[in-house]
Amino acid sequence: MTSLIQSLSLKNFKGFSDEVRIELRPITLLFGANSAGKSSVLHALQYIREILERNNANADRTLNGGDSIDLGGFLNVLHGRAGPTEMVPDRKIELEVEMALGDAFIPELVTDAFEDWQTNDGEVWSFYETLQTIRRNVNTVSVRLIIGWNSMREEPVVVGYEIGTNGDWCVKLEASSDGRDTRMRINRENSIFMVEAADSDSLLAELDDWISPRDLGDTDSIGLHVAEPSTSCEGNAQSRKVSVLSEIFLVLQEAGIERPGDGLRSWLNGFNGALPRLDQMLFIPAPGAKGAANVYIAREFTAFLSWLTIGPALLLRDQLRKLRYIGPLRRIPPRGFDVSLTKSDAAWSDGMAGWETLLNGPQSLVDSCSEWMNGEDKLNTGYAITRKRVQEFELNGAQSSPNGRVRSRLALIDATDLAHQPQDVGVGISQVLPVVVAAQDGNASVVCIEQPELHIHPSVQVGLGDLFIDGAQDKRLSFLIETHSEHLVMRLQRRIRETSAGELPPEHAPLSAAEVNIIYLDRDDSGTVRAVEVGLDANGKFTDRWPRGFFPERMREALPKEIRERLAAAEGKAP
């Protein structure tokens, strides 16, 4: 399943003080020293889901994290970990996720399609088509959350909620620190509102008594935003890009929509903080809407503004619901384990969902995971996977009768065809198998993994590179991986080089440098996390220097003492 998520930005979250943008590609690797902030990137996505799913800005446990993650609440994840009495009002967590729509659509909140409405009014259909054109102009969309501290209630509140489209802000909701006063602004200069027009007459001046220009993103002047003139193909006439938003609001005024007031506050009834309710449309009063045409216009604009304001958060929530998180320590299943009757997203965090997916998933998944575990050109762990259906019988003398339901059982088969339980083989097998299942089961968007290389031999770590390439290319998954494995990187470099040179073995999926992002996270002298992208060229070579060298420990351990001492002296370190 292709992930729409393209980037994640963090500010004042855990070790991230200044804003850091993490660009997600099909394979994104996070490197860095221990406690450098790698896991925080994965945690931020789960914190965002907590806010969108459960309106929980004070999360400790998360829906995906299970026992692997305990955020500790807002004050714990706020950069610097200030206590309630130490909170500075201006210190806020800011998190933003950008998504590329592609063939996807921002969800609608209205249940009935406009085309089903019974109207032949030309003005209504023209208004509808104007809004549809704006919808079609959206290529990328972002959701930004700003979380502050309410000292009166001693709890966090979402004080900022921002929707961006095509790389620029589009809608902003801002709330007071107690969450009681919320205002909205719409950026009429956003590209989705810009259309070709033959003149630049301002309509906004006619609306000055109905809506404030400040609430349409204009703080300096009144008038319609006009882009530079361009020459059209027809008669070389001058045409300009102008915002259609003023025309829309003029139609609303004439249709009897209630004056929105300063900050569009009359359209924000029922808000508690800046985060809108995701289970209902906005309520835009239209006391003056007389006649069917004006009612249709009022309904369609309400649906449109709800789509623009709430729809992106619904889309992001859906993407995060499909996120899978595999924590740094995976459980070894007990003997005779069975599928849990209660489904939980957190079951992936300790790896158990991987085993359960093999128990009740399609046979094709079992076969593909078995091939990856045992294939000589894959991980080559020495163990295949088999699944059998078993039935218990109750013996009563010469008679026997079935006892209970038919169950599935997994076994690991070695090279001598001997069957083993997970407890009977090396720990590394139980650690890597859930990673294999997650990479072969395409029912996810982003697969987040902490240390996939845990307890496995370097030769298996190298094979993980091919596993992730296959998952990205064949299953359309995106991988966000926290790792310390140089072997994983070297395999990716090799496949990039082979793809570019036309030397890729036919059994392997191709890989380009643009499909891999290597990010090195490091702390500066003040303790602030910074992110450095380490680029790759078409030959798989690094185009940027690693901040602390590419695993220099190997070289240092192999160098003679006198050379180590000279290097250490140059770096001001002990040899």
CSV table of C-alpha atoms in Angstrom, one decimal, residues 15 39 103 200 220 371 486:
chain,number,residue,atom,x,y,z
A,15,GLY,CA,15.6,16.6,21.7
A,39,SER,CA,13.4,6.9,18.0
A,103,ASP,CA,-4.3,9.4,-7.2
A,200,SER,CA,-7.6,42.8,-11.7
A,220,ASP,CA,-0.9,44.9,4.7
A,371,GLU,CA,11.5,-18.1,1.1
A,486,GLU,CA,26.5,-0.5,8.1
